[in-house]
Coordinates of C-alpha atoms and ligand atoms in Angstrom, one line a residue:
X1 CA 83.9 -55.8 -95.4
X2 CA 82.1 -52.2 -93.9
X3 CA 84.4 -49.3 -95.1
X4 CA 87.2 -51.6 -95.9
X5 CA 88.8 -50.3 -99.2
X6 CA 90.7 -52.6 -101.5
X7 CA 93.8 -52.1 -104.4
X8 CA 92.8 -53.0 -107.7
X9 CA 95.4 -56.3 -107.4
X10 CA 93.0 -57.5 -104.1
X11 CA 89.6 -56.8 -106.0
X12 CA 91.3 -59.0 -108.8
X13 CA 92.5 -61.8 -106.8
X14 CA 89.1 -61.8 -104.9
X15 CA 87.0 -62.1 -107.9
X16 CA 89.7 -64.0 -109.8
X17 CA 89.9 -61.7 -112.8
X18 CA 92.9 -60.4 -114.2
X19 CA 93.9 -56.5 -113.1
X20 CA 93.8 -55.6 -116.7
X21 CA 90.5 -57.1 -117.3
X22 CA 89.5 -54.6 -114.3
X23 CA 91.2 -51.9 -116.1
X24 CA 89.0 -52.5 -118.9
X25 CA 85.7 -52.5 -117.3
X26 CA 86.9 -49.2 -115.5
X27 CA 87.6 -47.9 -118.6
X28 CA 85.1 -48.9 -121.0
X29 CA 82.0 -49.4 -118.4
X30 CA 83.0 -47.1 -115.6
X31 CA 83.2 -49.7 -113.0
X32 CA 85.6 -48.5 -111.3
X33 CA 87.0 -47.4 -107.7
X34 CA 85.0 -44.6 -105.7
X35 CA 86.6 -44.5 -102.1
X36 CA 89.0 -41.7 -102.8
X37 CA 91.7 -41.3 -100.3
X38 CA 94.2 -38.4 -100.9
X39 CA 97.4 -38.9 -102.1
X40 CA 96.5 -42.2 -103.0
X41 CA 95.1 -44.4 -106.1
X42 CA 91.6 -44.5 -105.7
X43 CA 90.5 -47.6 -103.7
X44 CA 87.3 -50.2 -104.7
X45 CA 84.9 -49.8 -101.8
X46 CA 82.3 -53.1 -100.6
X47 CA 79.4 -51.7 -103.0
X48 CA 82.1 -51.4 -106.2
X49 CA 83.3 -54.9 -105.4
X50 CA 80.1 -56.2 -105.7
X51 CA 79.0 -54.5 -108.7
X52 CA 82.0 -56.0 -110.2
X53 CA 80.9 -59.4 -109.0
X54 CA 78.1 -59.0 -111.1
X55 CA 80.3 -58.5 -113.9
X56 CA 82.3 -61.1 -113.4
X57 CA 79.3 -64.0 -113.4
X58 CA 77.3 -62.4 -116.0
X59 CA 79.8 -62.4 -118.1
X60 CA 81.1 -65.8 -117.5
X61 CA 77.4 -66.6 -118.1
X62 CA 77.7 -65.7 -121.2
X63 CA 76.1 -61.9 -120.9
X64 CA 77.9 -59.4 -123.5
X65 CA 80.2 -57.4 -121.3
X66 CA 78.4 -53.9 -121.8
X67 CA 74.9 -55.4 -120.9
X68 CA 76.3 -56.9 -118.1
X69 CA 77.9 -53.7 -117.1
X70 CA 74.4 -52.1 -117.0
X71 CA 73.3 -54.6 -114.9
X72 CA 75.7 -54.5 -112.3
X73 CA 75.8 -50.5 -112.4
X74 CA 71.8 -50.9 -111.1
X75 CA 72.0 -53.6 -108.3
X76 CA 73.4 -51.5 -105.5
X77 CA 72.7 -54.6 -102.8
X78 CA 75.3 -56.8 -102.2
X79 CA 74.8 -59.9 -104.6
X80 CA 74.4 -63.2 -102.2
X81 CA 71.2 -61.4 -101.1
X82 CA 70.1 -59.4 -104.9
X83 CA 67.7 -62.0 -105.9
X84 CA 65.6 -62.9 -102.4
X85 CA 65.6 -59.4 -101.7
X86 CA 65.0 -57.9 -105.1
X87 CA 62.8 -60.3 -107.2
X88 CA 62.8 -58.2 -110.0
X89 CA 66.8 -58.1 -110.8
X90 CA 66.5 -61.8 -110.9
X91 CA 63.8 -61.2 -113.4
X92 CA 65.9 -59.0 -115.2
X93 CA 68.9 -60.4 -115.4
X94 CA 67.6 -63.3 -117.0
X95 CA 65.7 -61.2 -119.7
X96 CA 69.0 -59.9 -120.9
X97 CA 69.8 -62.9 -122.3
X98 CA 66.8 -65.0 -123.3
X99 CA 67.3 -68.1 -125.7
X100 CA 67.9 -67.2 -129.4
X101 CA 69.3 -63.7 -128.7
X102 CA 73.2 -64.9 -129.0
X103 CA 75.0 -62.2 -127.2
X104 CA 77.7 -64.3 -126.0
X105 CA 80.0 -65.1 -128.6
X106 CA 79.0 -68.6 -128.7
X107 CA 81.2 -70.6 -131.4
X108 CA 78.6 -71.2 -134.6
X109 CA 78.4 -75.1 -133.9
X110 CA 76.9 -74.9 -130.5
X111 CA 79.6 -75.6 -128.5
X112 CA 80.0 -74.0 -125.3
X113 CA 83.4 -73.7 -125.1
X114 CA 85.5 -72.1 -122.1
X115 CA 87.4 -69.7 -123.8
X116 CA 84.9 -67.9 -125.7
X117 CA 83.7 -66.5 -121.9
X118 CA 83.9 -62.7 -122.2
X119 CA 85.6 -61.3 -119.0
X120 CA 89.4 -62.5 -119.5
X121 CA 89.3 -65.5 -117.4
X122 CA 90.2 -68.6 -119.4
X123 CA 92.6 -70.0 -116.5
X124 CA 91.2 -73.5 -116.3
X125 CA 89.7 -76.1 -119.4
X126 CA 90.1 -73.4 -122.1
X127 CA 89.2 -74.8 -125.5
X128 CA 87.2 -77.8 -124.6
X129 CA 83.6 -77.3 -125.4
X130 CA 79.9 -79.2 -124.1
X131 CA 78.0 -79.7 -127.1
X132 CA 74.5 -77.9 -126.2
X133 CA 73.1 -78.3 -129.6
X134 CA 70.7 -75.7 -130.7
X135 CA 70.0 -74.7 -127.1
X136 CA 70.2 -70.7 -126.2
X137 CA 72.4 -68.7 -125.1
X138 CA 71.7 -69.7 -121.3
X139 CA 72.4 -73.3 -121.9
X140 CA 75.6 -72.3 -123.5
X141 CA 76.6 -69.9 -120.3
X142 CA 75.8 -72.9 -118.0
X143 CA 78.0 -75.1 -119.5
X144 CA 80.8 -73.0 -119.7
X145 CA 80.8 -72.4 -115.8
X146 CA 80.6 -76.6 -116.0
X147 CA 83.4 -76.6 -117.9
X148 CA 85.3 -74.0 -115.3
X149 CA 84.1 -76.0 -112.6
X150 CA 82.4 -72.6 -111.6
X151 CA 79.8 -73.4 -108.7
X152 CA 79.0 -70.5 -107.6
X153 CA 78.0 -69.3 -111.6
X154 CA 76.3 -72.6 -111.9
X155 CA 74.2 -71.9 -109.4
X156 CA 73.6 -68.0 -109.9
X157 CA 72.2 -68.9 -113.4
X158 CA 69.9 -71.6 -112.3
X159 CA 68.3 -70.2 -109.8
X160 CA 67.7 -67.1 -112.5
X161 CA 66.7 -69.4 -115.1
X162 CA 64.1 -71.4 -112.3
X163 CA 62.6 -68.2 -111.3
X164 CA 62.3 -66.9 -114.8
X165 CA 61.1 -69.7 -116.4
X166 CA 59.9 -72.3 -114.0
X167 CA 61.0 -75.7 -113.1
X168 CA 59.9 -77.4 -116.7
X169 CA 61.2 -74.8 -119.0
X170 CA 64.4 -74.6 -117.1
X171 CA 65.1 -78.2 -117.3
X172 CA 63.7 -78.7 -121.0
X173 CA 65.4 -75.7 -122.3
X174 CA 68.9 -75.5 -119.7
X175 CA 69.5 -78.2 -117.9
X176 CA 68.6 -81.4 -119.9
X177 CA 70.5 -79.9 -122.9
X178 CA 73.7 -79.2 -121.0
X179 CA 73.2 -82.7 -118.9
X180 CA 73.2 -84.6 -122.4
X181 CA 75.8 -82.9 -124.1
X182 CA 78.0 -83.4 -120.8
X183 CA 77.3 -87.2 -121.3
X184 CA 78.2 -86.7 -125.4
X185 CA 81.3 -85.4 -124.0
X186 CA 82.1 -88.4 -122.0
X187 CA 81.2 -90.6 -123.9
X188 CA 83.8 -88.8 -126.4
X189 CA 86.5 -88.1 -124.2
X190 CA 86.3 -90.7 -121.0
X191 CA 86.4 -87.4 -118.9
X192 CA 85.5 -84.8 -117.1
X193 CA 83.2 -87.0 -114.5
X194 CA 84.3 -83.9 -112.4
X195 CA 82.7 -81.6 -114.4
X196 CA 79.4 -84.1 -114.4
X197 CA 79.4 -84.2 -110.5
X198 CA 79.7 -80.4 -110.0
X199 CA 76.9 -79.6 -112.0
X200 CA 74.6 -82.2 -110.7
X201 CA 75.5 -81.5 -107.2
X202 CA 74.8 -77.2 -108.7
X203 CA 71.0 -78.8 -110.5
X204 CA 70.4 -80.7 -107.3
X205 CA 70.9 -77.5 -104.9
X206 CA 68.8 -75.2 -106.5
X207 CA 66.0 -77.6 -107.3
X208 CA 65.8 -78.6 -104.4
X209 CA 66.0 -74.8 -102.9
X210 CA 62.3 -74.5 -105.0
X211 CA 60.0 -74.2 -102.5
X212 CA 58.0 -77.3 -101.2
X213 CA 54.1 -77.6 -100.2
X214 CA 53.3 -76.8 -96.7
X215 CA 54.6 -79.7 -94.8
X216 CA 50.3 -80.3 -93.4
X217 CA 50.1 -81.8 -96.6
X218 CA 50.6 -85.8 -97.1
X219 CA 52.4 -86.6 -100.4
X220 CA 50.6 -88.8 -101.9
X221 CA 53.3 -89.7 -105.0
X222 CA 56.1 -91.6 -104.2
X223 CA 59.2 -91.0 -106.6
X224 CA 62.4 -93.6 -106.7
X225 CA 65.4 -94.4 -108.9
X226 CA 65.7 -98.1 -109.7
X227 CA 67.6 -100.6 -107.6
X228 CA 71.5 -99.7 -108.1
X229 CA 70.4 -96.2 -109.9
X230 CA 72.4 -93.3 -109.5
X231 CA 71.1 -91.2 -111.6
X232 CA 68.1 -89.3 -109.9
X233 CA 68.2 -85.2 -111.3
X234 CA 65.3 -86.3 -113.6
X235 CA 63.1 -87.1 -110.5
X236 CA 64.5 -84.1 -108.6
X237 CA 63.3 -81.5 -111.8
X238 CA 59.9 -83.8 -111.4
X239 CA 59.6 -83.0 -107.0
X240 CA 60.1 -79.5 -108.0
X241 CA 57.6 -79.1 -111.2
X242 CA 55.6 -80.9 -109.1
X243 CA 55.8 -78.5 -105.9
X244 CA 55.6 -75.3 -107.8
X245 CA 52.1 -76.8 -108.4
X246 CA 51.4 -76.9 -104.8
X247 CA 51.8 -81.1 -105.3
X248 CA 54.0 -82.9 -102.4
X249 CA 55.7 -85.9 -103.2
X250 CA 57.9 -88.1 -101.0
X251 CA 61.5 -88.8 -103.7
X252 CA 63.5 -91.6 -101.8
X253 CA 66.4 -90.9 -104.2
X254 CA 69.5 -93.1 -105.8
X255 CA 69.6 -97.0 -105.8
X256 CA 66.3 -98.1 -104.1
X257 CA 66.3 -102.0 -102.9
X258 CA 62.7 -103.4 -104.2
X259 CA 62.3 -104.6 -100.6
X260 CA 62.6 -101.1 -99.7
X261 CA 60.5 -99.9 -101.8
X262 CA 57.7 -102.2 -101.2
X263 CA 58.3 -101.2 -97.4
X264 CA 57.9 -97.6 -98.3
X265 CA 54.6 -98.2 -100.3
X266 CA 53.2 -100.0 -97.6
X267 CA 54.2 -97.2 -94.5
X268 CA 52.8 -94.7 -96.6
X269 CA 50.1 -95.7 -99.2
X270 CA 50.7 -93.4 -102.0
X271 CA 48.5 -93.0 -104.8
X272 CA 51.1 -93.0 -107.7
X273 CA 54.9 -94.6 -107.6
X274 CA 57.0 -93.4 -110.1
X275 CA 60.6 -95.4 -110.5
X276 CA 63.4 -94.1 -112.5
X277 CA 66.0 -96.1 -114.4
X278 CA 68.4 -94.2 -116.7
X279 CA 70.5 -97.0 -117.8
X280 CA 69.5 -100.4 -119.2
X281 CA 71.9 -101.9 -116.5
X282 CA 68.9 -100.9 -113.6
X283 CA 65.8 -101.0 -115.9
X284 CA 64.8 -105.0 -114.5
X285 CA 60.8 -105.1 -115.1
X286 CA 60.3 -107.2 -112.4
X287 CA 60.8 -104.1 -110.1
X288 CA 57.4 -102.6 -111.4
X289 CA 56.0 -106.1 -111.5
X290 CA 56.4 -106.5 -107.9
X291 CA 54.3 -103.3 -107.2
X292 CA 51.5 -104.2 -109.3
X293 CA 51.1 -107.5 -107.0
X294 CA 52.1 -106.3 -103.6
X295 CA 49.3 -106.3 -101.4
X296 CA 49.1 -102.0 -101.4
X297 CA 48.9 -101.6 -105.0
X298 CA 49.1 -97.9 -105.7
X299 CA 46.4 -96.4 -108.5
X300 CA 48.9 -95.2 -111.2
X301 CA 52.4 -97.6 -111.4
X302 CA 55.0 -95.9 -113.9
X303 CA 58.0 -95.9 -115.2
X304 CA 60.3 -93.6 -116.6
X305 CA 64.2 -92.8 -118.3
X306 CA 66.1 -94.4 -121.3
X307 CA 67.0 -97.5 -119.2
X308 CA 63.3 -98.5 -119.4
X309 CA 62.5 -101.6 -122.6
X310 CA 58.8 -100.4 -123.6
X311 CA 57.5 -104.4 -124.7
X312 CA 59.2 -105.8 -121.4
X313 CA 56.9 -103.6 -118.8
X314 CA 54.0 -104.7 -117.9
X315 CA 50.9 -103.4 -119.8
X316 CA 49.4 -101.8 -116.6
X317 CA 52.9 -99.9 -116.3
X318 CA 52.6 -96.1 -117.5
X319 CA 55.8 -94.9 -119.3
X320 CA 56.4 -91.5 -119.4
X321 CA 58.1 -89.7 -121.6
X322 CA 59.0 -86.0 -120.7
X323 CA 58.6 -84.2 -117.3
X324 CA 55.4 -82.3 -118.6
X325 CA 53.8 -85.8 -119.5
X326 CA 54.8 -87.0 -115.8
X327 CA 53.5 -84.1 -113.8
X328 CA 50.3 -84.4 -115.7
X329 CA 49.3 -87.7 -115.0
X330 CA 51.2 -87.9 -111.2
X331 CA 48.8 -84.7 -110.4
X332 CA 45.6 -86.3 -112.1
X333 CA 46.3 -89.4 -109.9
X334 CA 47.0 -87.8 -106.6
X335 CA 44.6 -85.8 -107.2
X336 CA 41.7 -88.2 -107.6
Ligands
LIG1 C1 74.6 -86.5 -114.4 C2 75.0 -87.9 -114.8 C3 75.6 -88.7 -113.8 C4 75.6 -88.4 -112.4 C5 74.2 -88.5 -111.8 C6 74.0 -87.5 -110.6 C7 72.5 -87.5 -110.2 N1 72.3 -87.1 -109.0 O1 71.6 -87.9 -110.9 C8 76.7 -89.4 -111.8 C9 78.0 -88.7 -111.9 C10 76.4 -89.9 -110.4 C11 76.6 -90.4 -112.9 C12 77.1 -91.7 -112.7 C13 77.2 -92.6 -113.7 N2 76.9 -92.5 -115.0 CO1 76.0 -90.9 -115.7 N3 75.3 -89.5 -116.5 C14 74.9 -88.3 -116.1 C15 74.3 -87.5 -117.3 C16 75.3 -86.4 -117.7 C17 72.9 -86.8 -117.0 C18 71.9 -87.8 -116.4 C19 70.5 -87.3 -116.4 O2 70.1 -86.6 -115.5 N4 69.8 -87.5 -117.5 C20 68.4 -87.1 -117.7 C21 68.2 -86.3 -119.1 C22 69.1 -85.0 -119.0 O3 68.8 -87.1 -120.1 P1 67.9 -88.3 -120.8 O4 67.5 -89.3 -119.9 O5 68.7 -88.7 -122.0 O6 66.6 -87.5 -121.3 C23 65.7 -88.1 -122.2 C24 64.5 -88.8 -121.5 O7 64.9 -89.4 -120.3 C25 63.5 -87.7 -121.3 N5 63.5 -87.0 -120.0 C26 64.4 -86.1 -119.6 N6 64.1 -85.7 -118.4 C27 62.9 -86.3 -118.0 C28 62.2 -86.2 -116.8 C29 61.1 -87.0 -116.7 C30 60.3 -86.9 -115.4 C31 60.7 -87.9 -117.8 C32 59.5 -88.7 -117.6 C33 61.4 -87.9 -118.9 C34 62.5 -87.1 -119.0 O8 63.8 -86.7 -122.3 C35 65.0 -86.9 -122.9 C36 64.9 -87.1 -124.4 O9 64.2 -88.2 -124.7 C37 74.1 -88.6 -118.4 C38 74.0 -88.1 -119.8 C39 72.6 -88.3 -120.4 N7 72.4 -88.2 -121.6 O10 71.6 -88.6 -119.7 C40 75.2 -89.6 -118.0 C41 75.0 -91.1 -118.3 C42 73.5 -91.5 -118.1 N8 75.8 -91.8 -117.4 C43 76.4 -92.8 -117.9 C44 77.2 -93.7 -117.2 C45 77.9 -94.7 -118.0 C46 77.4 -93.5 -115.8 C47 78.3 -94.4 -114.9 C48 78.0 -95.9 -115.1 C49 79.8 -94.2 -115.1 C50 80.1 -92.8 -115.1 N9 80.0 -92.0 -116.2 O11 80.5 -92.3 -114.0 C51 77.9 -94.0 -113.5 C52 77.1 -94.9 -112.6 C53 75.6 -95.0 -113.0 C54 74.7 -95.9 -112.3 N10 75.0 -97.1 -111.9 O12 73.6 -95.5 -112.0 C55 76.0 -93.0 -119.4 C56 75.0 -94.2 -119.5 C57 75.3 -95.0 -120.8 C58 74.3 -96.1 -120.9 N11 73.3 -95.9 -121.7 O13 74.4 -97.1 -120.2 C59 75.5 -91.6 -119.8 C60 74.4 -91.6 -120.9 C61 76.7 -90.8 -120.2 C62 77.3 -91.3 -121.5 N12 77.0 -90.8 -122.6 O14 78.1 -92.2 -121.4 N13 76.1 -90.0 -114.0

């Protein structure tokens, strides 16, 4: 990319924006081409092409275009590196658009819906909408780049959102919002199961990308989904919120055999064992019962997720309600 100098058409295809939405930003934000070369249109140079990357996802995140224009006029680094290298433009950029200031053009109801995405690029799933509820502005920018199957945004205004507000904001305020009204809007609509995948594959990449305890430390809380559970983003937000605390826990992930687990609990002698189950399908008591008899009982037993029946757990079973409720008692017990 060093000193290479690109037509308006190949900065367009590259970010995949229209020329004329290029035009416009020249014209009404002065992000336009520097690299003069005479007798010649002007040419975009590396630095230009990735203020205009900026443009591009803050807008598709929902940032009106002039904010976003100010913000891409002040990171001169090259984007992939902006936030490591420059904590405060992370910082920043998240400001710009905290929950309740509606800069985006959201429609009134809530819905996120593709082609409301300033910027001009309304290729792909234009008028469907993720129902986000009364969630802000960020929620609504992350499911519109769900909705364009925009990985890349997805992730961009995750990692923002995680550094900004931490793991449990992020996920009460973001993530959960978006995640439910995705399942709304299959529940509607049998479809976009693509659209579910991307962004959980987006969630599990950046909360995973939180940084971990130092590995000296022996996790002392064991996290699991249920046997045949797929669904495991809840206990991934958890390892994270748990982490940024300094707490390590071992998360075995999706669809845990009891055997397996018992095995795990006995190789490793944790202090609190948390299992999952987000559908009533996986939510068999006798999965928690087994752990309250095996011979390495751990301290605190709990359960968590929608696919749990309170009266049909056990009475020594803890069930947990939100993430803050989880982290409190799973660092009070492996603590103790
Ligand atoms: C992402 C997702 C997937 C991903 C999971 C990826 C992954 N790595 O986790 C994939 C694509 C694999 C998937 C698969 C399936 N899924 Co799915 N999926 C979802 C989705 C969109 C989010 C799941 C999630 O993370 N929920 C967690 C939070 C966001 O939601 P919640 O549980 O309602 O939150 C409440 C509480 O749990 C609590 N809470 C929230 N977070 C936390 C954290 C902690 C620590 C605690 C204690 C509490 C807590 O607060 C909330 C309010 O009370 C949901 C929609 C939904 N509403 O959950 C559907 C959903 C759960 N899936 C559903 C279905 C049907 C399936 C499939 C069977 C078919 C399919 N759609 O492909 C398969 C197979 C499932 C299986 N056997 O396990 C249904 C379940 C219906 C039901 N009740 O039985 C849902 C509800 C979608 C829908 N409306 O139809 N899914």
């Amino acid at each position: 990319m060093m000193g290479e100098a690109l037509t308006a058409g190949a900065v367009a295809r590259r970010l995949g924006v229209a020329v004329t939405t290029l035009r416009t930003w020249h014209q009404r934000y002065g992000l336009g081409p520097s690299r003069h070369v005479p007798g010649q249109h002007r040419r975009y140079t590396a630095e230009d092409l990735d203020r205009l990357e900026v443009m591009r996802r803050l807008t598709a995140q929902g940032v009106a275009p002039a904010e976003a224009a100010a913000w891409a006029k002040r990171v001169p680094v090259p984007l992939d590196s902006a936030p490591a290298a420059d904590p405060g433009w992370a910082a920043a950029a998240a400001e710009i658009e905290p929950d309740g200031a509606a800069s985006d053009g959201a429609s009134p109801d809530g819905a996120a819906g593709d082609g409301a995405a300033p910027g001009g690029n309304t290729r792909d799933g234009g008028g469907h909408a993720i129902p986000v509820g009364r969630a802000g502005p960020t929620a609504r920018g992350l499911a519109r780049a769900a909705m364009r199957l925009d990985g890349p945004a997805q992730r961009d205004l995750l990692e923002m959102v995680v550094q900004r507000r931490g793991v449990v904001r992020a996920w009460d305020e973001v993530i959960m919002p978006v995640l439910i009204g995705i399942g709304e809007r299959y529940a509607a609509t049998l479809r976009y199961i693509e659209v579910e995948h991307l962004l959980s594959r987006s969630v599990t990449e950046v909360l995973s990308g939180v940084s971990r305890p130092p590995a000296g430390t022996s996790p002392r809380i064991l996290l699991a989904a249920a046997d045949e559970e797929q669904h495991t983003l809840p206990l991934e937000a958890l390892a994270a919120a748990l982490a940024e605390n300094g707490v390590p826990t071992r998360l075995l992930g999706a669809r845990v055999p009891p055997a397996s687990l018992s095995d795990a609990i006995e190789r490793t002698g944790p202090a609190a064992v948390l299992l999952w189950s987000q559908t009533p399908h996986t939510g068999n008591a006798a999965q928690l019962e087994r752990l309250l008899h095996g011979p390495h009982r751990p301290l605190l037993v709990a359960a968590a997720g929608p696919g749990w029946v309170k009266d049909t757990l056990p009475a020594e079973v803890s069930l947990f309600g939100d993430l803050q409720e989880a982290i409190a008692a799973l660092t009070a017990a492996a603590t103790q």
